[in-house]
PDB file of C-alpha atoms in Angstrom:
ATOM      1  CA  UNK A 925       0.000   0.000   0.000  1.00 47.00           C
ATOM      2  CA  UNK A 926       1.194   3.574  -0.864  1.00 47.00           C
ATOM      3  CA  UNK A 927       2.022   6.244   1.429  1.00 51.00           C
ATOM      4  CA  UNK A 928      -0.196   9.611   1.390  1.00 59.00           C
ATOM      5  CA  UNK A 929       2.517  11.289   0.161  1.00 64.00           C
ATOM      6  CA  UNK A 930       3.712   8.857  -2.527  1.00 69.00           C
ATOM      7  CA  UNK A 931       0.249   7.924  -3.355  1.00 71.00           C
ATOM      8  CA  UNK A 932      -0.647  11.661  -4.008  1.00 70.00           C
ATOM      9  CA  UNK A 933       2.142  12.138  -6.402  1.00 73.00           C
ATOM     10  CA  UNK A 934       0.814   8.677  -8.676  1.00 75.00           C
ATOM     11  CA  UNK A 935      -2.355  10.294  -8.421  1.00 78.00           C
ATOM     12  CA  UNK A 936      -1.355  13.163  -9.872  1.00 78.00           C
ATOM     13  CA  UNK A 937       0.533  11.747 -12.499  1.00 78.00           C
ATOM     14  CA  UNK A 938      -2.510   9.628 -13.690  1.00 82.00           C
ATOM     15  CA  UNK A 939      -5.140  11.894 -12.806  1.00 86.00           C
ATOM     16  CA  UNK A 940      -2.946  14.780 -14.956  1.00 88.00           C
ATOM     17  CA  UNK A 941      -3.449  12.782 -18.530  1.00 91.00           C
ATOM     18  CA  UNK A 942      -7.155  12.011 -17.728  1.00 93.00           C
ATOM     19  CA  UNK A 943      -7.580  16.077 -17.303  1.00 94.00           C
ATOM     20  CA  UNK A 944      -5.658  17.035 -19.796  1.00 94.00           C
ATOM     21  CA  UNK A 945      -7.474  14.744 -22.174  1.00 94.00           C
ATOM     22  CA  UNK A 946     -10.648  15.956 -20.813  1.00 95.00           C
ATOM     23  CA  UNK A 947     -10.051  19.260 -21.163  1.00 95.00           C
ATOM     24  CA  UNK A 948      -8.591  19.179 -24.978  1.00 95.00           C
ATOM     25  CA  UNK A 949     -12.053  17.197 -25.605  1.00 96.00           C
ATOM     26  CA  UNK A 950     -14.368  18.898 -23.841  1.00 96.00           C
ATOM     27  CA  UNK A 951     -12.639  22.660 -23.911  1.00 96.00           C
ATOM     28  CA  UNK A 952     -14.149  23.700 -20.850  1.00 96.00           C
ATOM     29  CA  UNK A 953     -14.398  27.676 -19.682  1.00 96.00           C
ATOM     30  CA  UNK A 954     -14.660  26.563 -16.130  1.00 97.00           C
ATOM     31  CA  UNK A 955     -13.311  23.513 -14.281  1.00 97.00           C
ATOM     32  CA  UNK A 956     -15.240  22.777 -10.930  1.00 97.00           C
ATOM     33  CA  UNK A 957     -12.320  21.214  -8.186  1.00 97.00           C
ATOM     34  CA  UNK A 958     -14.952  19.288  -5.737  1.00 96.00           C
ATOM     35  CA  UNK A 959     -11.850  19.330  -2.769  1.00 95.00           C
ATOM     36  CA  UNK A 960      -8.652  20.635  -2.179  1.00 94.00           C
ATOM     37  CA  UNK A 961      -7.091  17.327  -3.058  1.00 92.00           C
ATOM     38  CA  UNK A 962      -9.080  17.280  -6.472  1.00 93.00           C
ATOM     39  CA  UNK A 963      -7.427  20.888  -7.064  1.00 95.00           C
ATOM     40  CA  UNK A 964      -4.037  19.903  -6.875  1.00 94.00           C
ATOM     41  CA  UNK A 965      -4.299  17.323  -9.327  1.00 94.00           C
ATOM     42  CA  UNK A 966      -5.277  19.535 -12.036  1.00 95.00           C
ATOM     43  CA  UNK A 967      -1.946  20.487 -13.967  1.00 94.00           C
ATOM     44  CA  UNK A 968      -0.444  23.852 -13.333  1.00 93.00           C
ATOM     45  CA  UNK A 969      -0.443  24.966 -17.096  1.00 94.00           C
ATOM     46  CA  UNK A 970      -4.312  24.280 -16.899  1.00 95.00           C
ATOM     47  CA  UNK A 971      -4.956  26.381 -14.164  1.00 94.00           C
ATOM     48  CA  UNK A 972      -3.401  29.147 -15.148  1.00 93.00           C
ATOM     49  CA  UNK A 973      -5.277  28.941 -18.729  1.00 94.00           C
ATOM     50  CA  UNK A 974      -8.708  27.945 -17.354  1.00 96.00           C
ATOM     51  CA  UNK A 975     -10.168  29.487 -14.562  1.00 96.00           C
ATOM     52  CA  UNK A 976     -10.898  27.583 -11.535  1.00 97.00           C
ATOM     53  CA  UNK A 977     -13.498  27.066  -9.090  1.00 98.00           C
ATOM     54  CA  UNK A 978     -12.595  25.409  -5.771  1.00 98.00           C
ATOM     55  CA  UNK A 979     -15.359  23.816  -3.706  1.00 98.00           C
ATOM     56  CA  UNK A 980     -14.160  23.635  -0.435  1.00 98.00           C
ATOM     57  CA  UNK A 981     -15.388  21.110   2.308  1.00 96.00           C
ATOM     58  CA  UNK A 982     -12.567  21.003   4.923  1.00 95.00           C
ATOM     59  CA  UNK A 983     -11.728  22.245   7.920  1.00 93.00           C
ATOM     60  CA  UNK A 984      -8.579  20.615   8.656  1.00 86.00           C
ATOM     61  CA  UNK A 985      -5.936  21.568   5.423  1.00 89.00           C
ATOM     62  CA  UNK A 986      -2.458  21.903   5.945  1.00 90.00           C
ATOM     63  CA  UNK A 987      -1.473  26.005   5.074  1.00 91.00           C
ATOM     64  CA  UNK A 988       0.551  24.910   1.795  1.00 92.00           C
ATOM     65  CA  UNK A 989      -2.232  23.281   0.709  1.00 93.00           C
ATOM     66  CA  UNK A 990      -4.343  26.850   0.866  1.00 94.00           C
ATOM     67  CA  UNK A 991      -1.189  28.422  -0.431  1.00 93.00           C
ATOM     68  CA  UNK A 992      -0.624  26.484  -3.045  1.00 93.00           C
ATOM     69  CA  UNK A 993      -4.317  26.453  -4.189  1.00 95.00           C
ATOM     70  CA  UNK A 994      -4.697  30.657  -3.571  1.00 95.00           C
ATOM     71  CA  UNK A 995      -2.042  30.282  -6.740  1.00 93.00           C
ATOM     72  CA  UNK A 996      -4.414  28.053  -8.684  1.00 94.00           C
ATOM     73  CA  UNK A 997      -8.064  29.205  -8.214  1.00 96.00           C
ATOM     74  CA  UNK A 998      -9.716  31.929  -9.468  1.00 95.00           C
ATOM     75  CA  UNK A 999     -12.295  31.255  -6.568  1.00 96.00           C
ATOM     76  CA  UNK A1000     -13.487  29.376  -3.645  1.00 97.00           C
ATOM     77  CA  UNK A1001     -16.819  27.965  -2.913  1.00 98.00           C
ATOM     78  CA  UNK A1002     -16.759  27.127   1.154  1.00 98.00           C
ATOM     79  CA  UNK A1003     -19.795  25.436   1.980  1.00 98.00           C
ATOM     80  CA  UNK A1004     -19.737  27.033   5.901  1.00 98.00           C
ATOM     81  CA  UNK A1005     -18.004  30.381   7.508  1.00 97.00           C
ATOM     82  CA  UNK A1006     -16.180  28.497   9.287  1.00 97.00           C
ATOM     83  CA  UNK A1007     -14.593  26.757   6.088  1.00 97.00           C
ATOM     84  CA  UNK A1008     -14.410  30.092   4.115  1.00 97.00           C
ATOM     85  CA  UNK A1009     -11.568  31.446   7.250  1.00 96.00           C
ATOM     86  CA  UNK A1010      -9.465  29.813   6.252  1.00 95.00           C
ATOM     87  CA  UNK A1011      -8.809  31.672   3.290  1.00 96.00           C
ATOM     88  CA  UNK A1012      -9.267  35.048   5.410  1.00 94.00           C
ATOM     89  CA  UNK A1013      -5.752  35.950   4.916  1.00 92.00           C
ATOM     90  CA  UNK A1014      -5.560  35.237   0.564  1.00 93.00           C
ATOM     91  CA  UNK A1015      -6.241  37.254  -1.806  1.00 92.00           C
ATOM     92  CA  UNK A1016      -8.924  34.536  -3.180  1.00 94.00           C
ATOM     93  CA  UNK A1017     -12.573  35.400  -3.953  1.00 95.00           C
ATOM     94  CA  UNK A1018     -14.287  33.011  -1.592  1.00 97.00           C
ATOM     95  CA  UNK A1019     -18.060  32.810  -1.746  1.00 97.00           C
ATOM     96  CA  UNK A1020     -19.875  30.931   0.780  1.00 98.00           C
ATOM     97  CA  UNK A1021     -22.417  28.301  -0.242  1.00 98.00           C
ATOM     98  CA  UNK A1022     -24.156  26.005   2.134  1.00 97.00           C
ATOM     99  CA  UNK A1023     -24.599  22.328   1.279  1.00 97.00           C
ATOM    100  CA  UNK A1024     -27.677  21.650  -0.331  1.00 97.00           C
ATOM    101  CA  UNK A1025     -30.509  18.748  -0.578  1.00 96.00           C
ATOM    102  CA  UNK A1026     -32.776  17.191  -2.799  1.00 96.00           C
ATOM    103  CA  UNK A1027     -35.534  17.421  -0.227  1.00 93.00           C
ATOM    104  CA  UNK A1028     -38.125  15.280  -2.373  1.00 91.00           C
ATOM    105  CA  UNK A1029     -35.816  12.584  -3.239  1.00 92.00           C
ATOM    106  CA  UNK A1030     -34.696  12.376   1.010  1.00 93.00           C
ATOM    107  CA  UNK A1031     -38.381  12.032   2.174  1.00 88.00           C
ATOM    108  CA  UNK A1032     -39.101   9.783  -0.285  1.00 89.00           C
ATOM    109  CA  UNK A1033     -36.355   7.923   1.022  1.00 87.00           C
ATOM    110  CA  UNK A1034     -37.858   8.046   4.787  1.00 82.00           C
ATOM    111  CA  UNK A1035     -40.787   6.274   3.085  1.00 75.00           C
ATOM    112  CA  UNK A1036     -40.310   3.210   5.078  1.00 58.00           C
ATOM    113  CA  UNK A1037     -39.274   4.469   7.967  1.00 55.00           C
ATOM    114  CA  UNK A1038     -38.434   1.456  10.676  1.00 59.00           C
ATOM    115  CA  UNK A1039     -40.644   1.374  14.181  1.00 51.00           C
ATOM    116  CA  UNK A1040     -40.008   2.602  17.542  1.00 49.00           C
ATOM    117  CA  UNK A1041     -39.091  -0.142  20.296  1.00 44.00           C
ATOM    118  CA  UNK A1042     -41.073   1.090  22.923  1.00 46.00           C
ATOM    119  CA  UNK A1043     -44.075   3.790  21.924  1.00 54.00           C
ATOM    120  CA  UNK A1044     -43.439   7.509  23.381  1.00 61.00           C
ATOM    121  CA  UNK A1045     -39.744   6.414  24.719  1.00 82.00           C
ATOM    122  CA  UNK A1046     -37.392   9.147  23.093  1.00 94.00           C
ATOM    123  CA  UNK A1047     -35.093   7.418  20.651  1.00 95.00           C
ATOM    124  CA  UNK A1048     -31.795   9.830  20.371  1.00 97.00           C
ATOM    125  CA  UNK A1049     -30.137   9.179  16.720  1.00 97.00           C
ATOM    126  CA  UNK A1050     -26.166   9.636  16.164  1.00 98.00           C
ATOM    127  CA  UNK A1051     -25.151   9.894  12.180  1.00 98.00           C
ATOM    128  CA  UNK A1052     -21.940   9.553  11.838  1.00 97.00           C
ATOM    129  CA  UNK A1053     -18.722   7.320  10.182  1.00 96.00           C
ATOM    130  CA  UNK A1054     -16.821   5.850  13.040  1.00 97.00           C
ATOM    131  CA  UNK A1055     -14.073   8.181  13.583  1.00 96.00           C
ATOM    132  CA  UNK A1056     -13.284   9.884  16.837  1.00 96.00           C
ATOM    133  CA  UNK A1057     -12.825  13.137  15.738  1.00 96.00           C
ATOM    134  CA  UNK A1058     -16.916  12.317  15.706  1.00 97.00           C
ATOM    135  CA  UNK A1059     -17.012  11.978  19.722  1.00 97.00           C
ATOM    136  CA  UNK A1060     -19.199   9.403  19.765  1.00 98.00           C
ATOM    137  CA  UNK A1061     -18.276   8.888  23.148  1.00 98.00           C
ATOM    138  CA  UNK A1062     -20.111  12.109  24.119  1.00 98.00           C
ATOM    139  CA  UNK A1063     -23.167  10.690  22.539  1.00 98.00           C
ATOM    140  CA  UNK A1064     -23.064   8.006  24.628  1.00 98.00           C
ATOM    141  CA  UNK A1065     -22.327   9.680  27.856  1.00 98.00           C
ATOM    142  CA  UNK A1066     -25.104  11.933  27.279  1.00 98.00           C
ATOM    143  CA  UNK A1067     -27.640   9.181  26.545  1.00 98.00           C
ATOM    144  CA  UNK A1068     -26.632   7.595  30.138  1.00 98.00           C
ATOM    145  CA  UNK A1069     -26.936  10.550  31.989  1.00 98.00           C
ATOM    146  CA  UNK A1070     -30.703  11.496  29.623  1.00 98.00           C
ATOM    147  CA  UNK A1071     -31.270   8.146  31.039  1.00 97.00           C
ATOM    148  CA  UNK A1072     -31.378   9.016  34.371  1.00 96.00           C
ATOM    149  CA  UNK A1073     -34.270  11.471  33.703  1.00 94.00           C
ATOM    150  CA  UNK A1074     -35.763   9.431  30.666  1.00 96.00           C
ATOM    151  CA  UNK A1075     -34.934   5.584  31.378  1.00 96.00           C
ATOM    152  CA  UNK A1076     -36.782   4.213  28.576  1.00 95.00           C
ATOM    153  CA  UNK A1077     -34.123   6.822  26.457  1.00 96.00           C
ATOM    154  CA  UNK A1078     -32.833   4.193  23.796  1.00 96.00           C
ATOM    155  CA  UNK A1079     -29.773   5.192  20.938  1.00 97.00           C
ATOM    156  CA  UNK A1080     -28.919   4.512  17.593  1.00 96.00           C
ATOM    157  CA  UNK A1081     -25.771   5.042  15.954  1.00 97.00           C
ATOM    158  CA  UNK A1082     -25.356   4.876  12.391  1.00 97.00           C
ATOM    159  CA  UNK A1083     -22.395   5.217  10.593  1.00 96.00           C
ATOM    160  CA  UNK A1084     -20.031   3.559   8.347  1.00 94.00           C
ATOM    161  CA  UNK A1085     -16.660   1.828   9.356  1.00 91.00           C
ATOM    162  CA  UNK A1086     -14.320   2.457   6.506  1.00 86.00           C
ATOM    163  CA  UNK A1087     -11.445   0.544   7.313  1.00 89.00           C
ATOM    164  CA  UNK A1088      -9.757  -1.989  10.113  1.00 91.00           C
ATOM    165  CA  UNK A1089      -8.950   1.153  12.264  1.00 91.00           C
ATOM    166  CA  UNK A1090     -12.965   1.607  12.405  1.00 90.00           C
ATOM    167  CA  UNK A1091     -13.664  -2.217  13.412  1.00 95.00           C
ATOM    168  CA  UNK A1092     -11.328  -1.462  16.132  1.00 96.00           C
ATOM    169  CA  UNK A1093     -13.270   1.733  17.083  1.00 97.00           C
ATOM    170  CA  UNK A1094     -16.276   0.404  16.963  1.00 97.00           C
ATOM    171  CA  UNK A1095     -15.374  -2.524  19.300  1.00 97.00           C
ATOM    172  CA  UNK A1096     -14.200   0.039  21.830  1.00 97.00           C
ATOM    173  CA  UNK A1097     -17.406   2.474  21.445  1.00 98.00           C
ATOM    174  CA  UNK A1098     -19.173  -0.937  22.286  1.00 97.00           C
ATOM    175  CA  UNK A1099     -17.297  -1.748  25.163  1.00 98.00           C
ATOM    176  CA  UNK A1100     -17.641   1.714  26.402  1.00 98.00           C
ATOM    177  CA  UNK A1101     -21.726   1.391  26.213  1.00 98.00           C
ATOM    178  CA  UNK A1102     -21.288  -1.568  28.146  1.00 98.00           C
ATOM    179  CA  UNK A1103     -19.449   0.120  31.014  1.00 98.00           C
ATOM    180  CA  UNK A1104     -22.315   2.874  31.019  1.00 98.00           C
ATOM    181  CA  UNK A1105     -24.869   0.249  31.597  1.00 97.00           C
ATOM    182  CA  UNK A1106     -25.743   0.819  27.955  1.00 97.00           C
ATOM    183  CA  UNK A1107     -25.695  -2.707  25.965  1.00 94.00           C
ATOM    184  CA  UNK A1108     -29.124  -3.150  25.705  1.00 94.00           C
ATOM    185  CA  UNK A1109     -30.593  -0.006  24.865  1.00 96.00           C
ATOM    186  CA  UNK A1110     -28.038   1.643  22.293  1.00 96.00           C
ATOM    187  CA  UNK A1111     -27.568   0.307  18.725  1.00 95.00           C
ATOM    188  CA  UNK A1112     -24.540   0.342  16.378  1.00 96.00           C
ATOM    189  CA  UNK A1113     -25.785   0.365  12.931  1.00 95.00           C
ATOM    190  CA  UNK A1114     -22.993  -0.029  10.130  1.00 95.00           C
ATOM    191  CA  UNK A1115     -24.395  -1.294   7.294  1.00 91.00           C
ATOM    192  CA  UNK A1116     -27.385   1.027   6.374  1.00 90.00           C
ATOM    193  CA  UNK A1117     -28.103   1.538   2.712  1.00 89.00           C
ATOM    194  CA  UNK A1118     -29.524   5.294   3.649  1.00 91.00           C
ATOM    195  CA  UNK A1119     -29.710   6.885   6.724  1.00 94.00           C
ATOM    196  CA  UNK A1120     -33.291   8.365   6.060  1.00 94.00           C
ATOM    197  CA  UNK A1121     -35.363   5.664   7.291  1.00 93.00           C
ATOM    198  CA  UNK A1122     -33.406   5.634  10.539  1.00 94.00           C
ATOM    199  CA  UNK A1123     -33.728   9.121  11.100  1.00 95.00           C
ATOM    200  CA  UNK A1124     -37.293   8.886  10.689  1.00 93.00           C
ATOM    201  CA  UNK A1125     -37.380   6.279  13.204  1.00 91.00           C
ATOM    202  CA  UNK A1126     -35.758   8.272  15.586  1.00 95.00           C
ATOM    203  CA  UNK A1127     -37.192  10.996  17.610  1.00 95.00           C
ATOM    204  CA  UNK A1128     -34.230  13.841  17.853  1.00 97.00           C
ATOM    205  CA  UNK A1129     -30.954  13.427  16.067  1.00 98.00           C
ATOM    206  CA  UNK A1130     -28.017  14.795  17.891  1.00 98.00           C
ATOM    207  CA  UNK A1131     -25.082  16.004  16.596  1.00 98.00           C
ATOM    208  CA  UNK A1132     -21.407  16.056  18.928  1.00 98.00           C
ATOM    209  CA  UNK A1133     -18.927  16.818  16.970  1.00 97.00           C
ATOM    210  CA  UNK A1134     -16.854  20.317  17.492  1.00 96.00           C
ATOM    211  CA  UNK A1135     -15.133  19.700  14.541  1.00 96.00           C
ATOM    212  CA  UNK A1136     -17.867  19.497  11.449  1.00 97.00           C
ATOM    213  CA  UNK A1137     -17.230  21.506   8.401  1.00 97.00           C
ATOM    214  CA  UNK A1138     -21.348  21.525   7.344  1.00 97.00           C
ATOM    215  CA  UNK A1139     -23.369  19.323   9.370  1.00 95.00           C
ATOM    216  CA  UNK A1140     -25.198  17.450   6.434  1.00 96.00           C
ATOM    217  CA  UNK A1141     -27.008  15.284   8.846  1.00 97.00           C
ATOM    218  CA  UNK A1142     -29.027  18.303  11.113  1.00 98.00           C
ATOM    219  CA  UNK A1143     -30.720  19.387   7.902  1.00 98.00           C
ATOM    220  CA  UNK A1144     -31.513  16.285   6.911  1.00 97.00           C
ATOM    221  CA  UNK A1145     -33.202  15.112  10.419  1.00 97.00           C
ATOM    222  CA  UNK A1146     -34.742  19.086  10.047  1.00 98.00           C
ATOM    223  CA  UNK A1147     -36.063  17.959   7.040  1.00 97.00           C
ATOM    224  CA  UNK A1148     -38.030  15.427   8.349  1.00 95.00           C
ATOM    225  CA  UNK A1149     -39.701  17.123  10.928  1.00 96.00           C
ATOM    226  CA  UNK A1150     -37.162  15.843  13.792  1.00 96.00           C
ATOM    227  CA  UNK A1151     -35.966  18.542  16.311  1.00 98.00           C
ATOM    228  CA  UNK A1152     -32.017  18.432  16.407  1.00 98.00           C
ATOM    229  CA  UNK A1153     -29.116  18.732  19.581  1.00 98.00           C
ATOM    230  CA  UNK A1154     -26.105  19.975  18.374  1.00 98.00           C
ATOM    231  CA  UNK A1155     -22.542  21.297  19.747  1.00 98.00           C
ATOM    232  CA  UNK A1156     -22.541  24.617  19.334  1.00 98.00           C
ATOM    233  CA  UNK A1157     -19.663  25.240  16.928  1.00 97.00           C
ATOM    234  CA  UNK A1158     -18.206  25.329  13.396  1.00 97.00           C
ATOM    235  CA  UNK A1159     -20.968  23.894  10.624  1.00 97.00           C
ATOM    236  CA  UNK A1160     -23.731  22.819  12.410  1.00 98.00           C
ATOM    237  CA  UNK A1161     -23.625  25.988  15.004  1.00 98.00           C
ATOM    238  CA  UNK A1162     -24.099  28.738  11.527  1.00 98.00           C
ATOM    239  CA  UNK A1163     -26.826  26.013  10.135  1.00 98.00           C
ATOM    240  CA  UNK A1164     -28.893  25.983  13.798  1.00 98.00           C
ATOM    241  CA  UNK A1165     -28.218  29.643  14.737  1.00 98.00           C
ATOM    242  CA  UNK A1166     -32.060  30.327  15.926  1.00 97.00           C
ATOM    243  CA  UNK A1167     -33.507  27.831  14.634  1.00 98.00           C
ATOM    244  CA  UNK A1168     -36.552  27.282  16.656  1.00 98.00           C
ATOM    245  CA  UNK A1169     -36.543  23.361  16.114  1.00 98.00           C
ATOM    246  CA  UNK A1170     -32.892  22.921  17.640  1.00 98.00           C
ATOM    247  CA  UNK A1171     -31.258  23.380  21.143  1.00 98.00           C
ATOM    248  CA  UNK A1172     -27.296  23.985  20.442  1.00 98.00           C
ATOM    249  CA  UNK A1173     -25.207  23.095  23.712  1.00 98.00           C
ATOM    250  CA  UNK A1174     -21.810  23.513  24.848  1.00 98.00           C
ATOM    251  CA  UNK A1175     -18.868  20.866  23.964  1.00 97.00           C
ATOM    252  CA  UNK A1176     -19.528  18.484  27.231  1.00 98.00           C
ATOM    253  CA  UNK A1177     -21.776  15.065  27.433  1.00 98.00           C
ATOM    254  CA  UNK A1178     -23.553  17.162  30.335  1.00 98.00           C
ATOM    255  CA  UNK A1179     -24.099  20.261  28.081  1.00 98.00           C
ATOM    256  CA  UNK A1180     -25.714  17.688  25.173  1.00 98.00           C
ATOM    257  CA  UNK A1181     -27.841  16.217  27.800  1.00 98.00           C
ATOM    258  CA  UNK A1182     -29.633  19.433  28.999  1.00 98.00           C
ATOM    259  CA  UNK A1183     -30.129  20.090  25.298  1.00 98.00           C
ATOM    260  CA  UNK A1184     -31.689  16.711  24.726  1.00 98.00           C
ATOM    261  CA  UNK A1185     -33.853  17.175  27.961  1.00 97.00           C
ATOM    262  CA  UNK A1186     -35.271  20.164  26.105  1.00 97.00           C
ATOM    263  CA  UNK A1187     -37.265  17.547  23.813  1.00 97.00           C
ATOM    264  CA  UNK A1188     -38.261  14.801  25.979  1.00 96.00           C
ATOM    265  CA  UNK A1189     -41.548  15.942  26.211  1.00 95.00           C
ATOM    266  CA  UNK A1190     -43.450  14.640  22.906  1.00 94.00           C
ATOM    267  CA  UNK A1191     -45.750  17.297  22.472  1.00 94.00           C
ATOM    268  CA  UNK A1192     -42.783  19.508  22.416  1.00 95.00           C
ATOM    269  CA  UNK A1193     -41.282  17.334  19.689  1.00 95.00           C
ATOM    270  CA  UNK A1194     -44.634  17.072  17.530  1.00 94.00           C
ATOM    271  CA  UNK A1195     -44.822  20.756  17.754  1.00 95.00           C
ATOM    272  CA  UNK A1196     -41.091  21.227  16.476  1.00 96.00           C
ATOM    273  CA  UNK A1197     -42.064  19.330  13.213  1.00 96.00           C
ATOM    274  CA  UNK A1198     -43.306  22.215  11.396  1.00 97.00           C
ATOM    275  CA  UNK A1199     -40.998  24.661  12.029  1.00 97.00           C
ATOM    276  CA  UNK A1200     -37.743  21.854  11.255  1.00 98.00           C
ATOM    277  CA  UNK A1201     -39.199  21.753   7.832  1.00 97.00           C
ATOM    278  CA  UNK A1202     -39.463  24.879   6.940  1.00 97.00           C
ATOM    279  CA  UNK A1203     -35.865  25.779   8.220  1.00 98.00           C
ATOM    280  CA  UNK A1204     -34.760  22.983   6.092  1.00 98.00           C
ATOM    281  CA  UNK A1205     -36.077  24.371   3.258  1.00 97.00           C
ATOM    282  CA  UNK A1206     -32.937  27.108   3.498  1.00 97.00           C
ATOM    283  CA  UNK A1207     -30.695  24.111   1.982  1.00 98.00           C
ATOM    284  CA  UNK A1208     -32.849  23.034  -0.796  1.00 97.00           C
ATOM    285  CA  UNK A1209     -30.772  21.664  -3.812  1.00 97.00           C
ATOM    286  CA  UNK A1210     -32.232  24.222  -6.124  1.00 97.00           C
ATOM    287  CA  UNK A1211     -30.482  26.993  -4.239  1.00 97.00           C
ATOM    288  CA  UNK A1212     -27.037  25.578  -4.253  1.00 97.00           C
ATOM    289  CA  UNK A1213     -27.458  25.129  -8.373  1.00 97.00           C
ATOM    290  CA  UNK A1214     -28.692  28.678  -8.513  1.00 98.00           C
ATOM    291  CA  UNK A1215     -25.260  29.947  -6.507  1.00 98.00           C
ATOM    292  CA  UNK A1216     -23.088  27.928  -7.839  1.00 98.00           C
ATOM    293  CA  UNK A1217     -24.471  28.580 -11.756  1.00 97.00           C
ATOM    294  CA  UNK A1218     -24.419  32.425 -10.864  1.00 97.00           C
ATOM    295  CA  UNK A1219     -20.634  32.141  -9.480  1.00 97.00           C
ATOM    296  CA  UNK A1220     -19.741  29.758 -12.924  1.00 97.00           C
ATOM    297  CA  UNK A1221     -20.986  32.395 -15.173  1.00 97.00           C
ATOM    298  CA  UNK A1222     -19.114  35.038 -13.337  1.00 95.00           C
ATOM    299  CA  UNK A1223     -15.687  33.513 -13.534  1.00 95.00           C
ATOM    300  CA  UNK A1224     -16.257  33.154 -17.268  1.00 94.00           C
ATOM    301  CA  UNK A1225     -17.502  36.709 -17.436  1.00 94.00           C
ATOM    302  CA  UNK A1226     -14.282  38.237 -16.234  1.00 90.00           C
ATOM    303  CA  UNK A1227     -12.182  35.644 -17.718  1.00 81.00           C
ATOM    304  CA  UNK A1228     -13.068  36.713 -21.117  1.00 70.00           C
TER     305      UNK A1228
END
């Protein structure tokens, strides 16, 4: 297996022809980089004859990466504030865009959504791969201690492992539910095909990391009518900024607990549902295409 470093520079080399090909056959006016990594695979000589557009999703980028990319794009898509700081400092035109979502095609995805264990017992939902930098320890520390108000309180936890290192975090995630007094009343979930049938099974998604570029999965439990916990910072702190179907809490499993105590109450929950939807609605799909074909035509505008 290659090194990151050494597999970057094969990468390169191979993704280089494919581009260049592309680009003599297709004569594009505006390449679209979806990454910082897909950016610096595009050949210099093209960059600097083709104007183009960056679509930043990361938080964590080492600084020559941003330097080296300020020298190569004509401008930067950041799909958060938080994202877009980074490149406070450049002399790049950064435009933020939030994330969008095909809101018909995810509720038609929710269609069958899977049943409740026990009727009117608050089921907490965690999306998330199995990485720590998710803190998926927090979710479960805050379930047992929601537990002590809510004992019926179940979890889910949905994510993907993506590699040996995962299997090995799951096993310790489930060994740490066990120590909580947790085994029988949380749920590791690693093979979904979607995650929209589990969030519709669930009652209030919660959301711990401190690290999260966008927060995908707040507007998509928004969009189904689910009121949403989240850490109050980067991505998911601009996307729930007073929104009236979300409590946003400090960094601590105690802080995520208070927030998730603000929903225990179903009524309050059932009431929630309208007003989730509609703040969804600020991330349709539709808008991101409208931003991002308004910032395409500009580039080409002022590259001509």
């Amino acid at each position: 297996t290659l090194g990151g470093g050494l597999r970057f520079v094969v990468d390169r080399v191979l993704a280089g022809r494919t581009i260049r090909r592309a680009v003599e056959e297709w004569r594009p006016e505006v390449i679209h980089a979806n990454g910082i990594r897909a950016g610096l695979l595009i050949p210099g000589a093209i960059c600097r004859s083709i104007p183009v557009c960056l679509h930043d999703r990361d938080l964590r980028v080492p600084q020559w990466a941003v330097r080296r990319m300020t020298r190569r794009a004509r401008c930067v898509v950041a799909i958060s504030e938080c994202v877009a700081a980074k490149w406070a400092s450049t002399t790049v035109d950064v435009r933020v865009i939030p994330n969008g979502l095909d809101l018909d095609a995810w509720n038609r995805a929710a269609d069958a959504p899977l049943s409740n264990a026990v009727k009117g017992a608050p089921v907490l939902i965690l999306v998330a791969d199995l990485m720590p930098w998710k803190r998926h320890t927090v979710f479960l520390d805050a379930l047992a201690e929601t537990r002590r108000r809510a004992p019926d309180a179940s979890g889910l936890v949905v994510g993907r492992c993506r590699d040996e290192a995962g299997q090995g975090y799951l096993a310790a995630l489930r060994q740490h539910a066990a120590a909580l007094g947790l085994a029988d009343a949380v749920r590791f979930v690693t093979d979904a095909a979607s995650v929209a049938p589990w969030i519709a099974a669930a009652d209030i998604l919660v959301s711990v990391a401190d690290q999260e570029p966008f927060g995908r999965t707040v507007v998509e439990a928004l969009a189904l009518g689910k009121p949403v916990v989240a850490v109050d910072a980067c991505g998911p702190g601009e996307v729930l900024a007073g929104c009236p179907a979300a409590t946003l809490t400090g960094p601590m499993a105690h802080d995520v607990a208070a927030g998730i105590g603000c929903w225990l109450d179903p009524q309050q929950r059932r009431q929630a549902d309208r007003a989730a939807r509609d703040w969804a609605e600020r991330y349709r799909l539709d808008l991101l295409a409208e931003a991002m074909a308004e910032t395409f035509s500009h580039l080409i505008e002022t590259d001509a």
